[in-house]
Coordinates of C-alpha atoms in Angstrom, one line a residue:
X1 CA -176.0 -69.7 30.0
X2 CA -177.5 -67.9 27.0
X3 CA -175.5 -65.3 25.1
X4 CA -177.2 -62.3 26.7
X5 CA -176.3 -63.5 30.2
X6 CA -172.6 -64.0 29.2
X7 CA -172.5 -60.5 27.6
X8 CA -174.1 -59.1 30.8
X9 CA -171.4 -60.7 33.0
X10 CA -168.7 -59.4 30.7
X11 CA -170.1 -55.8 30.8
X12 CA -170.3 -56.0 34.6
X13 CA -166.7 -57.2 34.8
X14 CA -165.6 -54.4 32.5
X15 CA -167.4 -51.7 34.5
X16 CA -165.8 -53.1 37.7
X17 CA -162.3 -53.0 36.2
X18 CA -162.9 -49.5 34.8
X19 CA -164.2 -48.2 38.1
X20 CA -161.2 -49.7 40.0
X21 CA -158.8 -48.0 37.5
X22 CA -160.4 -44.6 37.7
X23 CA -160.7 -44.6 41.5
X24 CA -157.1 -45.8 42.2
X25 CA -155.4 -43.6 44.7
X26 CA -152.9 -41.0 43.5
X27 CA -149.2 -41.1 44.5
X28 CA -149.8 -38.2 47.0
X29 CA -152.7 -40.1 48.6
X30 CA -150.5 -43.2 48.8
X31 CA -147.8 -41.2 50.6
X32 CA -150.3 -39.7 53.0
X33 CA -151.8 -43.1 53.8
X34 CA -148.3 -44.4 54.3
X35 CA -147.5 -41.7 56.8
X36 CA -150.7 -42.3 58.5
X37 CA -150.0 -46.0 58.8
X38 CA -146.5 -45.2 60.1
X39 CA -148.0 -43.0 62.8
X40 CA -150.4 -45.7 63.8
X41 CA -147.5 -48.1 64.0
X42 CA -145.5 -45.7 66.0
X43 CA -148.4 -45.3 68.5
X44 CA -148.7 -49.1 68.8
X45 CA -144.9 -49.3 69.3
X46 CA -145.2 -46.6 72.0
X47 CA -148.0 -48.5 73.7
X48 CA -146.0 -51.7 73.8
X49 CA -143.0 -49.7 74.9
X50 CA -144.9 -48.1 77.8
X51 CA -146.0 -51.5 79.0
X52 CA -142.5 -52.7 78.7
X53 CA -141.1 -49.6 80.5
X54 CA -143.5 -50.2 83.4
X55 CA -142.4 -53.8 83.6
X56 CA -138.7 -52.7 83.4
X57 CA -139.4 -50.1 86.1
X58 CA -140.8 -52.8 88.3
X59 CA -137.9 -55.0 87.6
X60 CA -135.5 -52.2 88.2
X61 CA -137.0 -51.5 91.6
X62 CA -136.7 -55.2 92.4
X63 CA -133.1 -55.3 91.2
X64 CA -132.3 -52.2 93.2
X65 CA -133.8 -53.6 96.3
X66 CA -131.7 -56.7 95.8
X67 CA -128.6 -54.6 95.2
X68 CA -128.1 -55.6 91.6
X69 CA -125.0 -54.2 89.8
X70 CA -125.3 -50.8 88.2
X71 CA -124.2 -52.4 84.9
X72 CA -127.4 -54.4 84.8
X73 CA -129.6 -51.4 85.3
X74 CA -127.6 -49.4 82.7
X75 CA -128.0 -52.2 80.2
X76 CA -131.8 -52.2 80.7
X77 CA -132.0 -48.4 80.3
X78 CA -129.8 -48.7 77.2
X79 CA -132.1 -51.3 75.8
X80 CA -135.2 -49.0 76.4
X81 CA -133.8 -45.6 75.4
X82 CA -130.8 -46.4 73.2
X83 CA -128.3 -43.6 73.0
X84 CA -130.8 -41.3 74.9
X85 CA -130.6 -43.4 78.1
X86 CA -128.6 -40.8 80.0
X87 CA -131.4 -38.3 79.5
X88 CA -134.2 -40.6 80.6
X89 CA -134.1 -39.4 84.2
X90 CA -133.4 -36.2 86.0
X91 CA -135.0 -33.3 87.9
X92 CA -137.3 -30.7 86.3
X93 CA -136.0 -27.2 86.4
X94 CA -137.1 -24.0 84.6
X95 CA -135.5 -21.3 82.5
X96 CA -137.3 -18.0 82.2
X97 CA -137.3 -15.8 79.1
X98 CA -138.9 -12.4 79.3
X99 CA -139.1 -9.0 77.8
X100 CA -141.4 -6.0 78.4
X101 CA -144.5 -7.8 77.1
X102 CA -144.3 -11.5 77.9
X103 CA -142.7 -14.0 80.3
X104 CA -142.1 -17.5 79.1
X105 CA -140.9 -20.5 81.2
X106 CA -139.0 -23.3 79.6
X107 CA -139.0 -26.7 81.3
X108 CA -136.0 -29.0 81.3
X109 CA -138.4 -31.9 81.1
X110 CA -139.3 -32.2 77.5
X111 CA -137.5 -28.9 76.7
X112 CA -140.9 -27.4 76.1
X113 CA -142.6 -24.1 76.7
X114 CA -144.1 -24.6 80.2
X115 CA -146.0 -21.4 80.6
X116 CA -146.7 -18.1 79.0
X117 CA -147.8 -14.9 80.8
X118 CA -148.7 -11.6 79.1
X119 CA -147.4 -8.8 81.3
X120 CA -149.7 -6.0 80.0
X121 CA -153.0 -7.8 80.5
X122 CA -154.9 -9.4 83.4
X123 CA -157.8 -11.9 83.5
X124 CA -161.3 -10.8 84.3
X125 CA -160.7 -11.5 88.0
X126 CA -157.6 -9.1 87.9
X127 CA -155.2 -12.0 88.3
X128 CA -152.2 -12.2 85.9
X129 CA -153.1 -13.3 82.4
X130 CA -151.5 -16.7 81.9
X131 CA -152.3 -18.4 78.5
X132 CA -151.3 -21.8 79.9
X133 CA -149.3 -23.3 82.7
X134 CA -148.0 -26.7 83.8
X135 CA -150.2 -29.5 82.5
X136 CA -152.5 -27.2 80.6
X137 CA -150.2 -27.5 77.6
X138 CA -147.9 -30.1 76.2
X139 CA -145.4 -30.3 73.3
X140 CA -143.8 -33.6 72.1
X141 CA -141.8 -34.8 69.3
X142 CA -141.4 -38.5 68.5
X143 CA -138.1 -40.2 67.7
X144 CA -137.6 -43.9 66.7
X145 CA -134.3 -45.3 67.8
X146 CA -132.0 -47.6 65.8
X147 CA -133.5 -50.6 67.7
X148 CA -137.0 -49.5 67.0
X149 CA -137.8 -47.9 70.4
X150 CA -140.1 -44.9 70.4
X151 CA -138.7 -41.9 72.3
X152 CA -141.1 -39.1 73.4
X153 CA -139.1 -36.0 74.0
X154 CA -141.8 -34.8 76.5
X155 CA -140.6 -37.6 78.8
X156 CA -136.9 -36.9 78.5
X157 CA -134.8 -34.4 80.4
X158 CA -133.0 -31.7 78.5
X159 CA -129.9 -29.9 79.6
X160 CA -129.8 -26.1 79.4
X161 CA -126.4 -25.4 77.7
X162 CA -127.0 -21.8 77.1
X163 CA -129.5 -19.6 79.0
X164 CA -130.0 -15.8 79.1
X165 CA -133.0 -13.6 79.6
X166 CA -133.9 -13.8 76.0
X167 CA -132.4 -17.0 74.7
X168 CA -132.1 -20.6 75.8
X169 CA -130.8 -23.8 74.2
X170 CA -132.2 -27.1 75.6
X171 CA -130.2 -30.1 74.6
X172 CA -131.2 -33.7 74.5
X173 CA -128.0 -35.8 74.4
X174 CA -127.5 -38.9 72.4
X175 CA -124.3 -40.8 72.9
X176 CA -121.0 -38.8 72.9
X177 CA -121.5 -36.6 69.9
X178 CA -125.2 -36.7 69.0
X179 CA -127.8 -34.2 70.2
X180 CA -131.2 -32.7 69.6
X181 CA -131.5 -29.1 70.5
X182 CA -134.6 -26.9 71.1
X183 CA -133.4 -23.3 70.7
X184 CA -135.6 -20.5 71.9
X185 CA -135.0 -16.9 71.2
X186 CA -137.4 -14.2 72.5
X187 CA -137.7 -11.2 70.3
X188 CA -137.2 -7.8 72.1
X189 CA -140.5 -5.9 72.8
X190 CA -142.5 -8.5 70.9
X191 CA -144.8 -11.5 71.4
X192 CA -142.9 -13.7 69.0
X193 CA -140.7 -16.5 70.3
X194 CA -138.3 -18.0 67.8
X195 CA -138.1 -21.8 68.0
X196 CA -135.6 -24.0 66.2
X197 CA -135.2 -27.8 66.3
X198 CA -131.6 -28.6 65.6
X199 CA -130.3 -32.2 65.1
X200 CA -126.6 -33.1 65.1
X201 CA -125.1 -36.5 64.4
X202 CA -128.2 -38.5 65.2
X203 CA -128.2 -40.7 62.1
X204 CA -126.4 -43.6 63.9
X205 CA -128.8 -43.4 66.8
X206 CA -132.1 -43.3 64.9
X207 CA -133.9 -45.7 62.6
X208 CA -132.5 -45.7 59.0
X209 CA -135.9 -44.8 57.5
X210 CA -136.5 -41.9 60.0
X211 CA -136.9 -38.8 57.8
X212 CA -139.8 -37.0 59.3
X213 CA -140.4 -35.7 62.8
X214 CA -143.9 -36.2 64.3
X215 CA -145.1 -33.4 66.6
X216 CA -147.9 -33.5 69.1
X217 CA -149.2 -30.2 70.6
X218 CA -152.0 -29.7 73.1
X219 CA -153.4 -26.7 74.9
X220 CA -156.4 -26.1 77.2
X221 CA -157.9 -22.6 76.7
X222 CA -158.5 -20.8 79.9
X223 CA -161.5 -18.7 80.5
X224 CA -160.1 -15.1 80.5
X225 CA -163.3 -13.1 80.2
X226 CA -166.3 -12.4 82.4
X227 CA -168.9 -13.9 80.0
X228 CA -168.0 -17.6 79.4
X229 CA -170.8 -18.3 77.0
X230 CA -170.0 -15.3 74.8
X231 CA -166.2 -16.0 75.0
X232 CA -166.9 -19.6 73.7
X233 CA -168.2 -18.2 70.5
X234 CA -164.9 -16.6 69.7
X235 CA -162.7 -19.5 70.9
X236 CA -161.7 -21.7 67.9
X237 CA -158.9 -23.5 66.3
X238 CA -157.7 -21.9 63.1
X239 CA -155.1 -22.8 60.5
X240 CA -153.7 -21.5 57.2
X241 CA -152.8 -23.5 54.2
X242 CA -149.4 -22.9 52.8
X243 CA -150.7 -21.7 49.4
X244 CA -154.3 -20.9 50.3
X245 CA -156.5 -19.0 52.7
X246 CA -157.1 -19.2 56.5
X247 CA -159.7 -21.7 57.7
X248 CA -161.3 -22.4 61.0
X249 CA -162.9 -25.3 62.8
X250 CA -166.4 -25.2 64.3
X251 CA -166.8 -23.0 67.3
X252 CA -170.1 -24.6 68.4
X253 CA -169.3 -28.3 68.7
X254 CA -166.5 -30.8 69.0
X255 CA -164.7 -31.2 65.7
X256 CA -161.8 -33.0 64.0
X257 CA -160.0 -32.5 60.7
X258 CA -157.5 -34.6 58.8
X259 CA -155.6 -32.4 56.4
X260 CA -153.3 -33.7 53.7
X261 CA -152.4 -30.3 52.3
X262 CA -149.4 -28.4 53.8
X263 CA -150.1 -25.8 56.5
X264 CA -148.3 -22.6 57.2
X265 CA -149.6 -22.1 60.8
X266 CA -152.0 -23.4 63.4
X267 CA -153.6 -21.0 65.9
X268 CA -155.2 -21.8 69.2
X269 CA -157.4 -18.7 70.0
X270 CA -160.0 -17.4 72.4
X271 CA -161.8 -14.1 72.2
X272 CA -158.8 -11.8 72.6
X273 CA -155.6 -13.9 72.8
X274 CA -153.9 -16.6 70.8
X275 CA -151.1 -19.1 70.8
X276 CA -149.9 -19.7 67.2
X277 CA -147.3 -22.1 65.8
X278 CA -145.9 -20.8 62.5
X279 CA -143.5 -22.9 60.4
X280 CA -140.7 -21.5 58.3
X281 CA -141.5 -24.1 55.7
X282 CA -144.6 -26.1 56.2
X283 CA -146.5 -28.6 58.4
X284 CA -147.6 -31.9 56.8
X285 CA -150.1 -34.6 57.3
X286 CA -151.9 -32.7 60.1
X287 CA -154.7 -33.9 62.3
X288 CA -156.6 -31.2 64.3
X289 CA -159.0 -31.8 67.2
X290 CA -161.2 -29.3 69.1
X291 CA -163.1 -30.3 72.2
X292 CA -165.4 -28.5 74.6
X293 CA -164.5 -28.4 78.3
X294 CA -167.5 -27.7 80.5
X295 CA -165.9 -27.3 83.9
X296 CA -162.6 -26.3 85.6
X297 CA -162.3 -22.8 84.2
X298 CA -161.4 -24.0 80.7
X299 CA -163.3 -23.3 77.5
X300 CA -161.8 -25.8 75.0
X301 CA -159.0 -28.2 74.4
X302 CA -157.1 -28.1 71.1
X303 CA -154.9 -31.0 69.9
X304 CA -152.6 -31.1 66.9
X305 CA -150.7 -34.0 65.4
X306 CA -148.4 -33.0 62.5
X307 CA -145.0 -33.7 61.0
X308 CA -142.1 -32.0 59.4
X309 CA -139.3 -33.1 57.2
X310 CA -136.2 -34.1 59.2
X311 CA -132.6 -35.0 58.6
X312 CA -131.0 -36.8 61.6
X313 CA -127.5 -35.9 60.5
X314 CA -127.7 -32.1 60.3
X315 CA -131.1 -30.5 60.4
X316 CA -132.5 -27.1 61.4
X317 CA -136.3 -26.8 61.5
X318 CA -137.5 -23.2 62.2
X319 CA -140.7 -22.0 63.7
X320 CA -142.2 -19.1 65.5
X321 CA -144.5 -19.2 68.5
X322 CA -146.8 -16.3 68.9
X323 CA -148.1 -15.7 72.5
X324 CA -150.1 -12.5 72.4
X325 CA -153.3 -10.5 71.9
X326 CA -155.6 -10.7 68.9
X327 CA -154.7 -7.1 67.9
X328 CA -155.4 -6.4 64.2
X329 CA -152.7 -3.7 63.5
X330 CA -150.1 -5.8 65.5
X331 CA -150.9 -9.0 63.6
X332 CA -151.1 -7.3 60.3
X333 CA -147.7 -5.7 60.9
X334 CA -145.9 -9.1 61.0
X335 CA -146.4 -9.4 57.2
X336 CA -144.0 -6.5 56.8
X337 CA -141.7 -7.1 59.8
X338 CA -141.0 -10.8 60.1
X339 CA -142.8 -12.7 57.4
X340 CA -142.1 -10.4 54.4
X341 CA -143.7 -11.6 51.1
X342 CA -145.1 -14.7 52.8
X343 CA -148.7 -13.5 53.1
X344 CA -149.1 -15.1 56.5
X345 CA -152.4 -13.4 57.3
X346 CA -152.2 -13.6 61.1
X347 CA -154.7 -10.7 61.2
X348 CA -157.4 -13.2 60.3
X349 CA -157.3 -14.4 63.9
X350 CA -159.4 -11.3 64.5
X351 CA -163.0 -12.0 63.3
X352 CA -164.2 -9.0 61.3
X353 CA -167.0 -10.7 59.3
X354 CA -167.1 -11.9 55.7
X355 CA -166.6 -10.2 52.4
X356 CA -167.9 -6.7 52.3
X357 CA -168.2 -6.4 56.2
X358 CA -164.5 -7.3 56.6
X359 CA -163.4 -4.8 54.0
X360 CA -165.4 -2.0 55.7
X361 CA -163.8 -2.8 59.1
X362 CA -160.3 -3.2 57.5
X363 CA -160.3 0.0 55.4
X364 CA -162.7 2.3 57.3
X365 CA -163.6 1.4 60.9
X366 CA -160.2 0.2 62.2
X367 CA -158.1 3.1 60.8
X368 CA -160.6 5.7 62.2
X369 CA -160.9 4.0 65.5
X370 CA -157.1 3.7 65.9
X371 CA -156.7 7.4 65.0
X372 CA -159.3 8.3 67.6
X373 CA -157.8 6.2 70.4
X374 CA -154.4 7.7 69.7
X375 CA -155.5 11.0 71.2
X376 CA -158.7 10.2 73.2
X377 CA -158.0 9.4 76.8
X378 CA -161.3 7.5 77.0
X379 CA -162.5 4.6 74.9
X380 CA -166.1 5.6 75.5
X381 CA -165.3 9.0 74.0
X382 CA -163.6 7.4 71.1
X383 CA -166.7 5.3 70.4
X384 CA -168.9 8.4 70.6
X385 CA -166.7 10.3 68.1
X386 CA -166.6 7.2 65.8
X387 CA -170.4 7.1 65.9
X388 CA -170.6 10.8 65.0
X389 CA -168.2 10.4 62.1
X390 CA -170.1 7.4 60.7
X391 CA -173.5 9.2 61.1
X392 CA -172.1 12.3 59.4
X393 CA -170.6 10.3 56.5
X394 CA -174.0 8.5 56.0
X395 CA -176.1 11.6 56.4
X396 CA -176.7 12.2 52.6
X397 CA -178.3 8.7 52.5
X398 CA -180.2 9.4 55.7
X399 CA -181.4 12.8 54.3
X400 CA -182.6 11.2 51.1
X401 CA -184.6 8.6 53.1
X402 CA -186.1 11.4 55.3
X403 CA -187.1 13.4 52.1
X404 CA -188.8 10.4 50.6
X405 CA -190.8 9.8 53.8
X406 CA -191.7 13.5 53.9
X407 CA -192.9 13.6 50.3
X408 CA -195.2 10.6 50.9
X409 CA -196.4 12.1 54.1
X410 CA -197.6 15.4 52.5
X411 CA -199.3 13.3 49.8
X412 CA -201.3 11.4 52.4
X413 CA -204.6 13.4 51.9
X414 CA -204.5 12.5 48.2
X415 CA -203.9 8.9 49.0
X416 CA -206.7 8.9 51.4
X417 CA -209.0 10.2 48.7
X418 CA -208.0 7.3 46.5
X419 CA -208.7 4.9 49.3
X420 CA -212.2 6.4 49.9
X421 CA -213.0 6.3 46.1
X422 CA -212.0 2.7 45.7
X423 CA -212.8 0.9 49.0
X424 CA -213.0 -2.8 49.7
X425 CA -211.0 -5.8 48.8
X426 CA -212.5 -6.0 45.3
X427 CA -210.9 -2.7 44.4
X428 CA -207.5 -3.5 45.9
X429 CA -205.7 -3.6 42.5
X430 CA -207.4 -0.5 41.2
X431 CA -206.6 1.4 44.4
X432 CA -203.0 0.4 44.2
X433 CA -202.7 1.5 40.6
X434 CA -204.3 4.8 41.3
X435 CA -202.0 5.3 44.3
X436 CA -199.0 4.7 42.1
X437 CA -200.4 7.1 39.5
X438 CA -200.5 9.9 42.1
X439 CA -196.9 9.2 43.1
X440 CA -195.8 9.1 39.4
X441 CA -197.5 12.4 38.6
X442 CA -195.6 14.3 41.3
X443 CA -192.3 12.5 40.6
X444 CA -192.2 10.5 43.8
X445 CA -190.8 6.9 43.9
X446 CA -192.1 5.1 47.0
X447 CA -189.1 2.9 47.0
X448 CA -186.5 5.7 47.0
X449 CA -186.4 5.7 50.8
X450 CA -185.5 2.0 51.0
X451 CA -182.3 2.1 49.0
X452 CA -180.5 4.6 51.3
X453 CA -181.4 2.5 54.3
X454 CA -180.1 -0.7 52.6
X455 CA -176.8 1.1 51.8
X456 CA -176.3 1.8 55.5
X457 CA -176.8 -1.9 56.5
X458 CA -173.2 -3.1 55.7
X459 CA -171.9 -0.5 58.2
X460 CA -174.3 -1.8 60.8
X461 CA -173.2 -5.4 60.4
X462 CA -169.5 -4.5 60.1
X463 CA -169.6 -2.7 63.5
X464 CA -171.6 -5.7 64.9
X465 CA -168.5 -7.8 64.1
X466 CA -165.9 -5.1 65.1
X467 CA -166.8 -4.3 68.7
X468 CA -166.8 -7.9 70.1
X469 CA -163.4 -8.4 68.5
X470 CA -161.8 -5.1 69.5
X471 CA -159.2 -5.8 72.2
X472 CA -159.0 -2.0 72.8
X473 CA -162.3 -2.2 74.7
X474 CA -161.0 -4.9 77.1
X475 CA -161.1 -3.8 80.7
X476 CA -161.8 -0.2 79.6
X477 CA -164.4 1.5 81.8
X478 CA -166.9 4.1 80.8
X479 CA -169.7 5.6 83.0
X480 CA -171.2 2.6 84.9
X481 CA -169.7 0.0 82.6
X482 CA -166.5 -1.4 84.2
X483 CA -165.5 -3.3 81.1
X484 CA -166.7 -2.3 77.6
X485 CA -165.7 -5.7 76.2
X486 CA -168.4 -7.5 78.1
X487 CA -172.0 -6.9 79.4
X488 CA -172.7 -4.1 81.9
X489 CA -175.0 -5.9 84.2
X490 CA -177.0 -3.7 86.6
X491 CA -179.1 -6.6 87.9
X492 CA -178.0 -10.2 88.1
X493 CA -179.4 -13.5 89.5
X494 CA -178.4 -17.1 89.9
X495 CA -181.6 -18.9 89.2
X496 CA -181.9 -20.8 85.9
X497 CA -185.0 -19.7 84.0
X498 CA -186.0 -22.1 81.1
X499 CA -186.2 -20.5 77.7
X500 CA -184.8 -17.2 79.1
X501 CA -181.4 -17.9 80.6
X502 CA -180.0 -19.8 77.5
X503 CA -180.6 -16.7 75.3
X504 CA -181.0 -13.7 77.7
X505 CA -178.5 -14.7 80.4
X506 CA -178.8 -14.1 84.1
X507 CA -178.5 -10.4 84.0
X508 CA -179.8 -7.1 82.6
X509 CA -177.4 -4.9 80.7
X510 CA -178.1 -1.2 81.1
X511 CA -176.7 0.0 77.8
X512 CA -178.7 -2.7 76.0
X513 CA -181.8 -1.6 78.0
X514 CA -181.2 2.1 76.9
X515 CA -180.7 1.0 73.3
X516 CA -184.0 -0.9 73.4
X517 CA -185.9 2.0 74.9
X518 CA -184.5 4.4 72.4
X519 CA -185.4 2.0 69.5
X520 CA -189.0 1.7 70.9
X521 CA -189.4 5.5 70.9
X522 CA -187.9 5.9 67.5
X523 CA -190.1 3.1 66.1
X524 CA -193.3 4.7 67.5
X525 CA -192.4 8.2 66.2
X526 CA -191.2 6.9 62.8
X527 CA -194.4 4.9 62.2
X528 CA -196.5 7.9 63.0
X529 CA -194.5 10.1 60.7
X530 CA -194.3 7.7 57.8
X531 CA -198.0 6.8 57.8
X532 CA -199.0 7.5 54.2
X533 CA -202.6 6.5 54.5
X534 CA -202.1 3.1 52.8
X535 CA -203.3 -0.1 54.5
X536 CA -200.5 -1.9 56.2
X537 CA -199.8 -5.6 56.1
X538 CA -201.5 -7.6 58.9
X539 CA -199.1 -7.8 61.9
X540 CA -196.7 -5.2 60.5
X541 CA -197.2 -2.9 63.5
X542 CA -196.6 -5.8 66.0
X543 CA -193.5 -6.9 64.1
X544 CA -192.1 -3.3 64.2
X545 CA -192.5 -3.1 68.0
X546 CA -191.3 -6.7 68.4
X547 CA -188.0 -6.0 66.8
X548 CA -186.5 -3.8 69.6
X549 CA -187.6 -6.5 72.1
X550 CA -185.8 -9.2 70.0
X551 CA -182.7 -7.0 70.0
X552 CA -182.9 -6.8 73.8
X553 CA -182.9 -10.5 74.1
X554 CA -180.2 -11.0 71.4
X555 CA -177.8 -8.3 72.5
X556 CA -178.1 -8.5 76.3
X557 CA -174.9 -10.6 76.6
X558 CA -173.0 -8.7 74.0
X559 CA -170.2 -6.2 74.9
X560 CA -171.3 -2.9 76.5
X561 CA -169.3 -1.1 73.8
X562 CA -171.5 -2.5 71.0
X563 CA -174.8 -1.6 72.8
X564 CA -173.4 1.8 73.7
X565 CA -172.7 2.4 70.0
X566 CA -176.2 1.3 68.9
X567 CA -177.7 3.4 71.7
X568 CA -175.8 6.6 70.6
X569 CA -176.4 5.8 66.9
X570 CA -180.2 5.5 67.4
X571 CA -180.3 8.6 69.6
X572 CA -178.5 10.6 66.9
X573 CA -181.0 9.3 64.3
X574 CA -183.9 10.5 66.6
X575 CA -182.3 13.9 66.9
X576 CA -181.8 14.1 63.2
X577 CA -185.4 13.2 62.5
X578 CA -186.7 15.8 65.0
X579 CA -184.5 18.5 63.5
X580 CA -185.4 17.6 60.0
X581 CA -189.1 17.7 60.8
X582 CA -188.7 21.0 62.7
X583 CA -187.0 22.8 59.8
X584 CA -189.0 21.2 57.0
X585 CA -191.7 23.4 55.4
X586 CA -194.3 20.7 54.4
X587 CA -196.6 23.3 52.7
X588 CA -193.7 24.4 50.5
X589 CA -192.8 20.8 49.8
X590 CA -196.4 20.0 48.7
X591 CA -196.4 23.0 46.4
X592 CA -193.2 21.8 44.7
X593 CA -194.7 18.4 44.2
X594 CA -197.9 19.9 42.7
X595 CA -195.8 21.9 40.3
X596 CA -194.4 18.6 39.0
X597 CA -197.8 17.7 37.7
X598 CA -197.5 20.6 35.2
X599 CA -194.2 19.3 33.8
X600 CA -194.1 16.9 30.9
X601 CA -194.5 13.4 32.0
X602 CA -191.2 11.6 32.4
X603 CA -190.6 8.3 31.0
X604 CA -191.4 5.6 33.5
X605 CA -188.4 4.1 35.3
X606 CA -187.6 0.5 34.7
X607 CA -188.7 -0.3 38.2
X608 CA -192.1 1.5 37.9
X609 CA -192.7 -0.1 34.5
X610 CA -192.1 -3.6 35.9
X611 CA -194.2 -2.8 39.0
X612 CA -197.2 -1.7 36.9
X613 CA -196.8 -4.7 34.6
X614 CA -196.8 -7.0 37.6
X615 CA -199.9 -5.3 38.9
X616 CA -201.7 -5.6 35.5
X617 CA -200.9 -9.3 35.4
X618 CA -202.1 -9.8 38.9
X619 CA -205.3 -8.0 38.2
X620 CA -205.9 -10.1 35.1
X621 CA -205.3 -13.3 37.1
X622 CA -207.7 -12.1 39.9
X623 CA -210.4 -11.2 37.3
X624 CA -210.0 -14.6 35.7
X625 CA -210.3 -16.3 39.1
X626 CA -213.5 -14.4 39.9
X627 CA -215.0 -15.2 36.6
X628 CA -214.3 -18.9 37.2
X629 CA -215.9 -18.7 40.7
X630 CA -219.0 -17.0 39.3
X631 CA -219.3 -19.6 36.5
X632 CA -219.0 -22.4 39.1
X633 CA -221.7 -20.7 41.2
X634 CA -224.1 -20.6 38.4
X635 CA -223.8 -24.3 37.8

């Protein structure tokens, strides 16, 4: 080898060593990987144990049939379950906890929450609203015995040692003095269920290195609303980091997440209801999984695998289960009532849009709507009053937009003169400059009508997010709409129509149809009234008329309450436009504009100066292009 080759190998080796050093895992990553490997090992142990248990079960049956001594059977059970052998068999019974809002059943098998029913709500088919029942949910903690046997609490039988209508203690016995208690306490007139895992004298019965408790939690999300496809958009798995914001998993596809950071809570939600597990301290090394379920009356299945710190000798791990509605004021109130100074942010289970839209809903729309519903006997009337209040608040912006259109409309004869004096494509730049000169002389900014409209857009989008999330609309009727939280179909069909059904649905919503018709009328009238004599872009008219049709297709499956709001809002705008046109004296307005010509010329605004400079540069570029074309033609 020559010297250069040797140096090259040395440099490659140095780079490899440096790269390995810089990319070595941190101590936290090593601990996370260790816990992950331990979980994999526990699963493998469980798999082997299950096979062994099946074999033991078969052997036990054989031994029983051959009248083997009880001592032999007990020894086999002791070998399989250790100190928990006495709890490995039994009969499943139920303890019921309830208050005025919720009924919760606790099963002795697994000591878990077996079902949750919300008393003040019903499903779309008028049946009792049950979040989950029987095998639709599971909750399991994993223990490792002193002889390295994996015990799943979901397979064990707990003994109810204390049970009242609002509190139950489910005990898993271990030997003479050891126990693992699941303690449930239902808060009065609340949707919160206090849940505590209490260990006592388990250190001699569990593996010496057992210092964390693995938790597996699953729930299938029932279809509770009329429109399954629309409900799926709002069903998602959400979680909050202990020292950070709330995040959510994809609502449109299967998804999985492996999270190494600590979590404060995990929420399984659909459009209007949620099941949330909230830790007093934190959840660690969490794996989340969300899966679509196509049939059987379920929307999705959520799975969580997580862990908590655990002391077998004497440990109390505290949680809260929330089984209740996605009601913004209710969820927001928990920050002051139960979770003081913890910034739990449960209210983010209610989707109100991002950034500016959420703030508008939070500080403007929700307080006004809650105030209106406090004394309005009809949600439909409350929406109508909300629309009036918003339109009145935005009227100064609307008025300014109307005035801008009116000024340009009365100047239309002068603009038409300019168009006649400078016809054709060759004079396009000159015609545009002269048009802007007319507007500048009378003090009219052609863009002044756009800004007020843009300032109203955040409210439009905020309300677009608010109404589908407002549980106050659920099962509330108004006029022909039986439920303002879903579509108000006047015509339905079963046939699947390609390219139509996936977007439009198999129905026609009346409020959406009325909203579309009103928009078409307003679009036609507005285009006639705002015609300033200038040439429009090709296809602009078609696009303006196509927008209401697009809204019909897009909003046909949205809640009737949203389409009702858009219908009333557009109708009020039409009425405002007609009244404004009726009371406006256009001759007087034109005289005022003509008087502006006599005033000293104002300094051009920054926008107008930039616009004229852009026009000048464009005209120069066009003239240069034409000169080059003429020069090329002569050749």
